[in-house]
CSV table of C-alpha atoms and ligand atoms in Angstrom, one decimal:
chain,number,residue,atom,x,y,z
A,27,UNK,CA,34.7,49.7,-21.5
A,28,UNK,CA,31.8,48.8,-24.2
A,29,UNK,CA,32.6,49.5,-27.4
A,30,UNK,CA,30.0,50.7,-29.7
A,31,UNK,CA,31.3,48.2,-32.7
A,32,UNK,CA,33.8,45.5,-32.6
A,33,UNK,CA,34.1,43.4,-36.1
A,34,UNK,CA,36.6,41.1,-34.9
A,35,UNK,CA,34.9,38.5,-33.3
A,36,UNK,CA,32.5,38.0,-36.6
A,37,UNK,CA,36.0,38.1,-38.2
A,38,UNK,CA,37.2,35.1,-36.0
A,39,UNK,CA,34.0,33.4,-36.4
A,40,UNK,CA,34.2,33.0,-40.0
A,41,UNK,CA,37.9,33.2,-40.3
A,42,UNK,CA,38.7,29.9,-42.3
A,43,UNK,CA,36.1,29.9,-44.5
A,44,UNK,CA,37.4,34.1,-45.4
A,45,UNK,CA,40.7,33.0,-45.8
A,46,UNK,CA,40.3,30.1,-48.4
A,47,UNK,CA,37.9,32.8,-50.7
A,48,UNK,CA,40.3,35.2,-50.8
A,49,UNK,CA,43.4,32.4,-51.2
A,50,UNK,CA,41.3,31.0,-54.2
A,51,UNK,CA,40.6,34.8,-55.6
A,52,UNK,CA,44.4,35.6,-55.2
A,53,UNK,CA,45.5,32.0,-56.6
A,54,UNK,CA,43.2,32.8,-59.5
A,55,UNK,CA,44.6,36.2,-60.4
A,56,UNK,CA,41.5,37.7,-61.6
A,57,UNK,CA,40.4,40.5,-59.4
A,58,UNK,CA,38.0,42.9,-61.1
A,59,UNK,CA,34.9,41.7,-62.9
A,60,UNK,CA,35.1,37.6,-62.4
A,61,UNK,CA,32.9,34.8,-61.2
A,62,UNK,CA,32.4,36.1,-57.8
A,63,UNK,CA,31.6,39.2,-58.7
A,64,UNK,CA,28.9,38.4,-60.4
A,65,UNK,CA,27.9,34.9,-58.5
A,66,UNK,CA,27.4,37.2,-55.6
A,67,UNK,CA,25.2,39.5,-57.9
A,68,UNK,CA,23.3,36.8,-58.2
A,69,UNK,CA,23.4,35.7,-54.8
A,70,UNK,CA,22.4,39.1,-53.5
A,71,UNK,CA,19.9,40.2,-55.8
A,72,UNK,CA,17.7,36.3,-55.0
A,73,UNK,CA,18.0,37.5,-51.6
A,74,UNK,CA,16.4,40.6,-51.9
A,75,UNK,CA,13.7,38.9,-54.2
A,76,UNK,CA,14.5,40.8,-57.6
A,77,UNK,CA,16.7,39.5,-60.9
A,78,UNK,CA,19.4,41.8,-61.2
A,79,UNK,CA,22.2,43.1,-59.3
A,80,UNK,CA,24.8,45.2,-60.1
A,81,UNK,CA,27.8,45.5,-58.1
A,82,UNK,CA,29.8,48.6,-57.8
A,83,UNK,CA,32.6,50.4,-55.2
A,84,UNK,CA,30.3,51.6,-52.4
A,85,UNK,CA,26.6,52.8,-51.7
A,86,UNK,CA,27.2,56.1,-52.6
A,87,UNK,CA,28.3,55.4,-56.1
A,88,UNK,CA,25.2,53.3,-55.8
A,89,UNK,CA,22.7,55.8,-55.5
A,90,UNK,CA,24.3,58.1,-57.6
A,91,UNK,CA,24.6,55.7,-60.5
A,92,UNK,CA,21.3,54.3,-59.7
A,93,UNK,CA,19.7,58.1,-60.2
A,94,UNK,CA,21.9,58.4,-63.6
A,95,UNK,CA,20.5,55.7,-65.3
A,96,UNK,CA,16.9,56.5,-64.5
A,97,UNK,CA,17.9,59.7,-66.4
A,98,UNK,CA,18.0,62.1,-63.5
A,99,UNK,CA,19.7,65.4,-63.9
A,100,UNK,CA,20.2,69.1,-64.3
A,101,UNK,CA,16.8,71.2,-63.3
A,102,UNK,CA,15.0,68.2,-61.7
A,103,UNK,CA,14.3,67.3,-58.2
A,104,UNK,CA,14.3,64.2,-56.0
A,105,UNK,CA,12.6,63.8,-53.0
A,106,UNK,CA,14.3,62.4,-49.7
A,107,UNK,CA,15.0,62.6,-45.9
A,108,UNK,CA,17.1,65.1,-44.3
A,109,UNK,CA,17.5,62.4,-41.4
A,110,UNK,CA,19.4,60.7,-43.3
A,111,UNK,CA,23.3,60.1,-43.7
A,112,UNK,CA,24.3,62.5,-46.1
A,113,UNK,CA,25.0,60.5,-49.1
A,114,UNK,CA,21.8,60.2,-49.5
A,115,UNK,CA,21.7,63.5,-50.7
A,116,UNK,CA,24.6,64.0,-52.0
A,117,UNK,CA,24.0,61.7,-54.8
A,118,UNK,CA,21.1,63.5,-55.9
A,119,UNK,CA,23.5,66.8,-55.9
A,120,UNK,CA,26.2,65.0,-57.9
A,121,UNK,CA,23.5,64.4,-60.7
A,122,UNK,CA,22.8,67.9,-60.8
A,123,UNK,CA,19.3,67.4,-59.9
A,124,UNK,CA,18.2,69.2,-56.8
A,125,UNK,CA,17.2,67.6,-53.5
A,126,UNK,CA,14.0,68.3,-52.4
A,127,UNK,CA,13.1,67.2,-48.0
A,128,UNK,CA,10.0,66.0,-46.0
A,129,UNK,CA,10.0,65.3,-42.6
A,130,UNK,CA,9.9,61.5,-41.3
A,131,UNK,CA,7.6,59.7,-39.3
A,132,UNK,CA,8.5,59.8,-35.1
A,133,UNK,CA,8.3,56.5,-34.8
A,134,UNK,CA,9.9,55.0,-37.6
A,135,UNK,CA,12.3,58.0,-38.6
A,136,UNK,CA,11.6,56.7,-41.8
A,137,UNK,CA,10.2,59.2,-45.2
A,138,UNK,CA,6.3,60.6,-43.2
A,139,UNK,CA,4.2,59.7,-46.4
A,140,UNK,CA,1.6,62.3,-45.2
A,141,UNK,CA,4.8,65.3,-45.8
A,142,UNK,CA,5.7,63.1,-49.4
A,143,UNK,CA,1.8,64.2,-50.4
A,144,UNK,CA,1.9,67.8,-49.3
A,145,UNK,CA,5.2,68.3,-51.0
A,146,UNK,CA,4.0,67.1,-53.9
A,147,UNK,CA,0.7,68.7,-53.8
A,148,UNK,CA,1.9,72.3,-53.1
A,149,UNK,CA,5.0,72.3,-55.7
A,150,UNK,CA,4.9,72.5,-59.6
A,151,UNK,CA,6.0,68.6,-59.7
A,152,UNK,CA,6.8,68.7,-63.3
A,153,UNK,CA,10.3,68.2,-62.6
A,154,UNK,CA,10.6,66.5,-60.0
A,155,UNK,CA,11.2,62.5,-61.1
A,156,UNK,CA,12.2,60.6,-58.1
A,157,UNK,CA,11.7,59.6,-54.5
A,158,UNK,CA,14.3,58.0,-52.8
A,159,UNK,CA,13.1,56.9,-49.3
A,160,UNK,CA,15.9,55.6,-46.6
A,161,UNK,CA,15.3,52.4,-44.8
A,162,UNK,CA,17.1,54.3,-41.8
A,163,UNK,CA,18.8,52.0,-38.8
A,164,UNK,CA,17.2,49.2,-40.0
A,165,UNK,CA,13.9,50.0,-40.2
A,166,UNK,CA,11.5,49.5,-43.7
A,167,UNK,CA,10.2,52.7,-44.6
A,168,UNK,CA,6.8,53.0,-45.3
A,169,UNK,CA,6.7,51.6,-48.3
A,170,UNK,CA,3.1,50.8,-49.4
A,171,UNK,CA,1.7,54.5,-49.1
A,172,UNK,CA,5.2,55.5,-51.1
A,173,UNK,CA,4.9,53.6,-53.8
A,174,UNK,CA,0.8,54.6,-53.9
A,175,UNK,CA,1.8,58.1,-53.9
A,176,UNK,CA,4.9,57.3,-56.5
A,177,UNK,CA,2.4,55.8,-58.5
A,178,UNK,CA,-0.3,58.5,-59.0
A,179,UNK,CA,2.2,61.2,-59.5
A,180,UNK,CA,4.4,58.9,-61.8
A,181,UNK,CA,7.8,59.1,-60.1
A,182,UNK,CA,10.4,56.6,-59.6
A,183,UNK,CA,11.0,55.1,-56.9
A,184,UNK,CA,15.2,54.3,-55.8
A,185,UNK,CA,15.1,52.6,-52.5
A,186,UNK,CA,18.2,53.7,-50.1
A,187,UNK,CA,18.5,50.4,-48.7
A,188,UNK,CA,22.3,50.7,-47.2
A,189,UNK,CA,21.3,50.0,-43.4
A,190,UNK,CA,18.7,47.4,-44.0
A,191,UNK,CA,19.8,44.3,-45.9
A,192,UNK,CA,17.7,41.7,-44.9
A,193,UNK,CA,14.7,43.8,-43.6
A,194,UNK,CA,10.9,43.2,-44.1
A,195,UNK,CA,8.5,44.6,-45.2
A,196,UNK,CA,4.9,42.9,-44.9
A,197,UNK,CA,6.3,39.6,-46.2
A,198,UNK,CA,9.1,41.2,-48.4
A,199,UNK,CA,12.8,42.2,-48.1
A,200,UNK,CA,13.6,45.9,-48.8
A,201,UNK,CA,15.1,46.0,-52.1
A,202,UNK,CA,12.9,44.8,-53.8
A,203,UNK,CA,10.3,47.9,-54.0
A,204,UNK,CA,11.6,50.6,-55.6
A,205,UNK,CA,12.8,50.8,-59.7
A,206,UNK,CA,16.1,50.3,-58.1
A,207,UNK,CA,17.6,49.7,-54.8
A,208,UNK,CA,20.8,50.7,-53.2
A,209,UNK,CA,23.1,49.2,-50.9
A,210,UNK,CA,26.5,49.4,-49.3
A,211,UNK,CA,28.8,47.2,-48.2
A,212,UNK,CA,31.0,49.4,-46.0
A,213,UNK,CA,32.5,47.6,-43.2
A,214,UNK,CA,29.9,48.1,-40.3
A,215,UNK,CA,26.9,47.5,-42.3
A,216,UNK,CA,24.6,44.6,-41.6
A,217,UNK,CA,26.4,42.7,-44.3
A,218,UNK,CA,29.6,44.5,-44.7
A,219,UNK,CA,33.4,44.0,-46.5
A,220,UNK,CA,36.4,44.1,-45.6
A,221,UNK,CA,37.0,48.0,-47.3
A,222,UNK,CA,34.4,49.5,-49.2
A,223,UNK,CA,31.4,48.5,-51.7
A,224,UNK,CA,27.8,48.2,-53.0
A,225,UNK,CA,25.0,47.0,-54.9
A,226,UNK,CA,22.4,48.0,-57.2
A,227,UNK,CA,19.3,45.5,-57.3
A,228,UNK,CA,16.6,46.1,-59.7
A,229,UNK,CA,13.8,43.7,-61.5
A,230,UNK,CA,14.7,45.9,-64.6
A,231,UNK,CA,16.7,44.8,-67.4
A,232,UNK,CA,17.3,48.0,-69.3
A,233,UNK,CA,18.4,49.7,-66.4
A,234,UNK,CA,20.8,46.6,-65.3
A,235,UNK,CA,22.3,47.4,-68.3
A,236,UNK,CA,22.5,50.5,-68.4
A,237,UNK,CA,24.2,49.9,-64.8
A,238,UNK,CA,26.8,47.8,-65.9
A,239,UNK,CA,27.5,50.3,-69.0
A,240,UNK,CA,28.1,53.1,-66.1
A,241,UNK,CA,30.2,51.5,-63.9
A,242,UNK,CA,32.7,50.7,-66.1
A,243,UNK,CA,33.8,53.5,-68.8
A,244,UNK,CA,30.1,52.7,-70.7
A,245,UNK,CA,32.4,49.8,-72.5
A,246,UNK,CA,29.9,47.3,-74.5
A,247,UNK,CA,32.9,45.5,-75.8
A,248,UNK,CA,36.4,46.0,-75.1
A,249,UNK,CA,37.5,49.7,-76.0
A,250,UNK,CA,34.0,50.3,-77.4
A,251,UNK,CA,32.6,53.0,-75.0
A,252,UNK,CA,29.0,53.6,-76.1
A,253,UNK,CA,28.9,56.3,-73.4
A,254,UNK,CA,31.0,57.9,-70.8
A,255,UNK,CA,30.9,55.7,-67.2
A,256,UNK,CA,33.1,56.0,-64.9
A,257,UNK,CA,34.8,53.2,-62.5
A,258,UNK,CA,32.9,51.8,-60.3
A,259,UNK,CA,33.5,48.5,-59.7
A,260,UNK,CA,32.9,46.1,-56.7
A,261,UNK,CA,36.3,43.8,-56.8
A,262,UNK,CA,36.7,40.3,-56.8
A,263,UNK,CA,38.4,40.0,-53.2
A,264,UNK,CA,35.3,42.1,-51.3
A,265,UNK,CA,32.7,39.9,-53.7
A,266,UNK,CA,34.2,36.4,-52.3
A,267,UNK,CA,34.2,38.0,-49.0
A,268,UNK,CA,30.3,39.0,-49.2
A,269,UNK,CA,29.8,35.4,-50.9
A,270,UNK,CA,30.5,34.1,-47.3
A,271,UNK,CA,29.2,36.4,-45.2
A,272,UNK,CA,25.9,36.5,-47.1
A,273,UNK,CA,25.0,32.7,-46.2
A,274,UNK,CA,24.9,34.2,-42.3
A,275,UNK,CA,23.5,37.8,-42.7
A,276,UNK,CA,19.9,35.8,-41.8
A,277,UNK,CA,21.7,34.3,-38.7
A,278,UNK,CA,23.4,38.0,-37.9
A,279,UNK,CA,19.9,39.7,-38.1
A,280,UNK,CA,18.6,37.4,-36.0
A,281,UNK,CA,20.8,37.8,-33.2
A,282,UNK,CA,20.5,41.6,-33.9
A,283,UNK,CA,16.7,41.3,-33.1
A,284,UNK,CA,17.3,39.2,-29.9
A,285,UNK,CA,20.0,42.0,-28.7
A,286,UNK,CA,17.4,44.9,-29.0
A,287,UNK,CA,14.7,42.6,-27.8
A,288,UNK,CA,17.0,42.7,-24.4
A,289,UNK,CA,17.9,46.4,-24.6
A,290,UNK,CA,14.5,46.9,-24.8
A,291,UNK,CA,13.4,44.8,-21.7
A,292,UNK,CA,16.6,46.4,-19.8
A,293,UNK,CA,15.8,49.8,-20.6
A,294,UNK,CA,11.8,50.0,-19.9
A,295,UNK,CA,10.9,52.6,-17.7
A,296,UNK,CA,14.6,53.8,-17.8
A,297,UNK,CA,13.4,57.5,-18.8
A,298,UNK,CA,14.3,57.1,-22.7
A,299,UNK,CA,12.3,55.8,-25.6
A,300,UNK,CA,13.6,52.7,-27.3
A,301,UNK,CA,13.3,52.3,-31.1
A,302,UNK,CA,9.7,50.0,-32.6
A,303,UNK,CA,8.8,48.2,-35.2
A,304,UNK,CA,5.7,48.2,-36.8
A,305,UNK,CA,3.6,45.7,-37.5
A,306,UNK,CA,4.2,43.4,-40.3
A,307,UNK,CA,8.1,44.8,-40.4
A,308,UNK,CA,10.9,43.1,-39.6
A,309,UNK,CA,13.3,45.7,-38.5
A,310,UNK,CA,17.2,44.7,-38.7
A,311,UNK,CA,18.8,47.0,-35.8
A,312,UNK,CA,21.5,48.3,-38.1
A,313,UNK,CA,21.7,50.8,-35.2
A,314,UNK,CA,20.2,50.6,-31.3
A,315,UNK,CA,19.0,54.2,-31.5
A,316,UNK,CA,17.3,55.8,-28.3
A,317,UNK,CA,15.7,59.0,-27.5
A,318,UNK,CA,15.8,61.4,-24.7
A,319,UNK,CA,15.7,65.5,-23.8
A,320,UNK,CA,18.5,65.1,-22.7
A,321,UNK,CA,21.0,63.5,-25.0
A,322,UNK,CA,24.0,65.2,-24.3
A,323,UNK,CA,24.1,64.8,-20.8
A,324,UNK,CA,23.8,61.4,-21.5
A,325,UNK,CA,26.2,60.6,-24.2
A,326,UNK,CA,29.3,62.5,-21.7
A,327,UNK,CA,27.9,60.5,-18.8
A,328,UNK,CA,28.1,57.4,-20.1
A,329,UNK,CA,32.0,58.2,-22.1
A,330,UNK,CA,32.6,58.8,-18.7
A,331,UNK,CA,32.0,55.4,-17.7
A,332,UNK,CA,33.6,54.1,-21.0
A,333,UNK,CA,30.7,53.2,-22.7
A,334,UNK,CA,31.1,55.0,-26.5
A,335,UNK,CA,28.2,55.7,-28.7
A,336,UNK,CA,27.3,58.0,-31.6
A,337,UNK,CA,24.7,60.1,-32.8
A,338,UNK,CA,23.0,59.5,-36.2
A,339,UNK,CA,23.1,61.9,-37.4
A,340,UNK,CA,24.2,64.9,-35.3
A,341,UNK,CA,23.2,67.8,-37.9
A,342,UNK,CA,20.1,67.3,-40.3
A,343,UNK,CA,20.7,67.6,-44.5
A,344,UNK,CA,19.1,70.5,-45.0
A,345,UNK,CA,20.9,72.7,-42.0
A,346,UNK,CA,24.6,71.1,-43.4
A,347,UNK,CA,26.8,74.3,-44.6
A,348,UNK,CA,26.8,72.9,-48.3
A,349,UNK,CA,23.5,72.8,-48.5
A,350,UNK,CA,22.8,76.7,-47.5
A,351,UNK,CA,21.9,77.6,-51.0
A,352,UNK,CA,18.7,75.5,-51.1
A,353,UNK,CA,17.1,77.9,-48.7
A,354,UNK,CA,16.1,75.5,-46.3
A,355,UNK,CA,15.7,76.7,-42.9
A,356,UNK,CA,15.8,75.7,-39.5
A,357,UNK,CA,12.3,74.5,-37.9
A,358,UNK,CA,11.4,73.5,-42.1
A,359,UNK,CA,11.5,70.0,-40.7
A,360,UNK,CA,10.3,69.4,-36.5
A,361,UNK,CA,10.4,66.0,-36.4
A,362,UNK,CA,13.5,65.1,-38.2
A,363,UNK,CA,15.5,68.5,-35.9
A,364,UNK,CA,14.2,66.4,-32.8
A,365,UNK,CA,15.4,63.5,-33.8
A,366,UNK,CA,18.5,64.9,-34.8
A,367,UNK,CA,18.7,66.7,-31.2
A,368,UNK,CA,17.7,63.9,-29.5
A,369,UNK,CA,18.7,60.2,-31.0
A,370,UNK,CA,22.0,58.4,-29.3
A,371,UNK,CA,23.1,55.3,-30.7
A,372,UNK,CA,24.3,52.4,-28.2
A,373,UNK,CA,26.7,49.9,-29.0
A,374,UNK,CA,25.5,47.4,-30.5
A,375,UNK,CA,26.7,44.7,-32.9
A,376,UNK,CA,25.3,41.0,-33.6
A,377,UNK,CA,28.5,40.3,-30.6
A,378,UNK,CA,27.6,42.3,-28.3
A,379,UNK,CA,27.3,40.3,-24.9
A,380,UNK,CA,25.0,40.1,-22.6
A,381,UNK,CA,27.2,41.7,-20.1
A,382,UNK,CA,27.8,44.3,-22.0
A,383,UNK,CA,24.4,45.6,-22.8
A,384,UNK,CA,23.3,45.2,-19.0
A,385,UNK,CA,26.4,47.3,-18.3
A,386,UNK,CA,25.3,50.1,-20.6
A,387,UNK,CA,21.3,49.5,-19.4
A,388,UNK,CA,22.9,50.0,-15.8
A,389,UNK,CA,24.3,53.6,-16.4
A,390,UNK,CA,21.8,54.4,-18.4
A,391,UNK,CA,19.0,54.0,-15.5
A,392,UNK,CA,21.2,55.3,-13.1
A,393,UNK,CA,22.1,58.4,-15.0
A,394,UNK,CA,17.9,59.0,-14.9
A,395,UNK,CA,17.4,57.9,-11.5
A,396,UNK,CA,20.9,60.1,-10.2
A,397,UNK,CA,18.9,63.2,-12.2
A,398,UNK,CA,15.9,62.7,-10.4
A,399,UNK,CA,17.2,62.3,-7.0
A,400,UNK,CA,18.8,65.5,-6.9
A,401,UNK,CA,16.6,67.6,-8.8
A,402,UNK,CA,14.1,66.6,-5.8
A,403,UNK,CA,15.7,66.0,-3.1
A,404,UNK,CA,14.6,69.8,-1.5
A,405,UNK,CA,11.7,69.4,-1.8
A,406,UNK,CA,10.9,65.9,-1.1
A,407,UNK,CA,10.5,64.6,2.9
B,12,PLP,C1,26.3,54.0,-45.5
B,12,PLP,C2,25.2,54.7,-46.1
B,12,PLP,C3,25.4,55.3,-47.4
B,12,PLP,C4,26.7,55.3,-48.2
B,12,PLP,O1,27.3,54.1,-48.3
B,12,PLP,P1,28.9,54.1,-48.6
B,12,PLP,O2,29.2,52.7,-48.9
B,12,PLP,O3,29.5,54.5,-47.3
B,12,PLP,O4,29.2,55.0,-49.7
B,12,PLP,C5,24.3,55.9,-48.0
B,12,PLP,N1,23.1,56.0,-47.3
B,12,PLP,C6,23.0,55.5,-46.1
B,12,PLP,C7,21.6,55.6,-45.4
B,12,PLP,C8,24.0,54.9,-45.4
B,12,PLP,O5,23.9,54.4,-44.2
């Protein structure tokens, strides 16, 4: 049996140091809106590289904020990825704003910058405001050709940054890019809490304040609410927990690369193509995400053996039901319905043993090599 995540042995790892923060939060009786909320602000937003963070109760609410206060709305449009999870969208929608696709580059899976230009070129642009590009699995996007394009068409730039906390891009961390930048804490993330949460980071001091206004009921001063926010609030208990588990996310990463570094050397020549980074990225291996034809095949072969992985994502944005009414089709994107045909995630996790992975490497060449006998055994000597 291999898993495809397993948090507890990061849990046991840390497991003093988690207890005493959330003992001295729970000792303290403040639990929304204290000193770790925002000393992990802080913390977070020097680790990305930019000034400001704002914390708030996941990285959906992040985007979504993050797109309200750079006044996105009603009858405008906002570029992304329909490889994408489907927040990513979704907070675009809950603005009112429309979402507006490009296919992603093959190797990367990442925003092609070549589509962003074409899109752009070939619509009345007037509206749209934003791009919000997805640092998917792990891996920077490609951000220098974005923010180019961002630049001479004078759009915003919101960085979806939920599976790639630490990651690099020539010299510096995603994050620290885009107007603003988005991240979640949810559990399985590279630097996850224990339920769910998120950050906004941005070098921008109106729209940090603006943040904080939104994410709690647009109060300046207590029962003054100089405009309507909601609640959105990352808590005290989750913020002490990241406190700790920030000082190791470095560490974590690193063993991350080391574990795809062995997939990688296990699986060459194995019949599937492994996942790259480009040069002068460091990619963070939020996922171990593989290709092959024949994806399905694989994915029941290896359950069978009791190795479980996913698929991100099974279904792109633009074919979801609920988005029928943009009147996208299928084959409007090639790339990203490939990948979405063909991508299997392994299990993987900064834990993951050695043993493990050569156990899933294993099945995987012999599900290949099994194929192959028997498709030619007829007709070979
Ligand atoms: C996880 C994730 C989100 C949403 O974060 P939540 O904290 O689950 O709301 C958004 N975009 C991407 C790419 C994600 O992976």
């Amino acid at each position: 049996m291999v898993p495809f995540i397993d948090l507890t042995p990061q849990y046991r790892s840390i497991e003093s140091e988690i207890l005493s923060a959330t003992k001295r939060v729970f000792e303290k009786g403040r639990f929304i809106l204290g000193e770790e909320v925002s000393a992990f602000e802080d913390e977070f937003a020097r680790y990305c590289g930019v000034r400001y963070g704002v914390g708030v109760n996941s990285g959906t609410d992040a985007l979504y904020l993050a797109l309200k206060v750079a006044g996105i709305g009603r009858g405008d449009g906002v570029i992304t990825v329909a490889n994408s999870f489907v927040a990513s969208a979704f907070a675009i929608s809950f603005t009112g704003a429309k979402p507006l696709f490009v296919d992603i580059d093959p190797g990367t899976y990442t925003m092609d910058p070549n589509a962003l230009e074409n899109l752009l070129k070939k619509k009345r642009v007037n509206r749209i405001k934003a791009i919000l590009p997805v640092h998917l699995y792990g891996h920077p996007a490609e951000v220098d050709s974005i923010a180019e394009i961002a630049r001479r068409y004078d759009l915003m730039i919101i960085e979806d940054a939920c599976q790639a906390h630490g990651a690099v891009y020539k010299g510096k961390k995603v994050g620290s890019f885009g107007d603003m930048s988005c991240f979640s804490f949810y559990p399985t993330k590279n630097l996850g809490c224990y339920g769910d949460g998120g950050m906004v980071v941005t070098d921008n001091k109106k729209l940090y304040e603006r943040l904080k206004l939104l994410r709690c009921y647009g109060e300046k001063k207590k029962y003054e609410h100089i405009l309507q926010g909601g609640n959105s609030r990352l808590d005290e208990v989750q913020a002490a927990i990241l406190r700790i588990k920030l000082k190791y996310l470095d560490r974590w990463n690193e063993q991350r690369r080391e574990k795809a570094l062995i997939y990688k050397k296990e699986l060459v020549g194995s019949g599937v193509i492994c996942p790259t980074e480009k040069e002068d990225c460091s990619h963070v291996y939020h996922l171990f995400v593989i290709r092959t034809k024949r994806r399905d095949g694989l994915q029941s072969f290896l359950k069978g053996k009791g190795i479980d992985t996913l698929i991100h994502y099974p279904i792109p944005i633009h074919l979801q039901k609920t988005y029928k009414a943009l009147g996208y089709q299928r084959g409007d994107f090639p790339i990203t319905e490939r990948s979405c045909r063909e991508v299997l995630s392994l299990p993987f996790f900064p834990e993951i043993t050695d043993s493990e992975m050569e156990v899933v490497s294993k099945q995987i060449r012999s599900f290949f090599c099994g194929r192959k006998l028997r498709v030619r055994s007829p007709f070979s000597i």
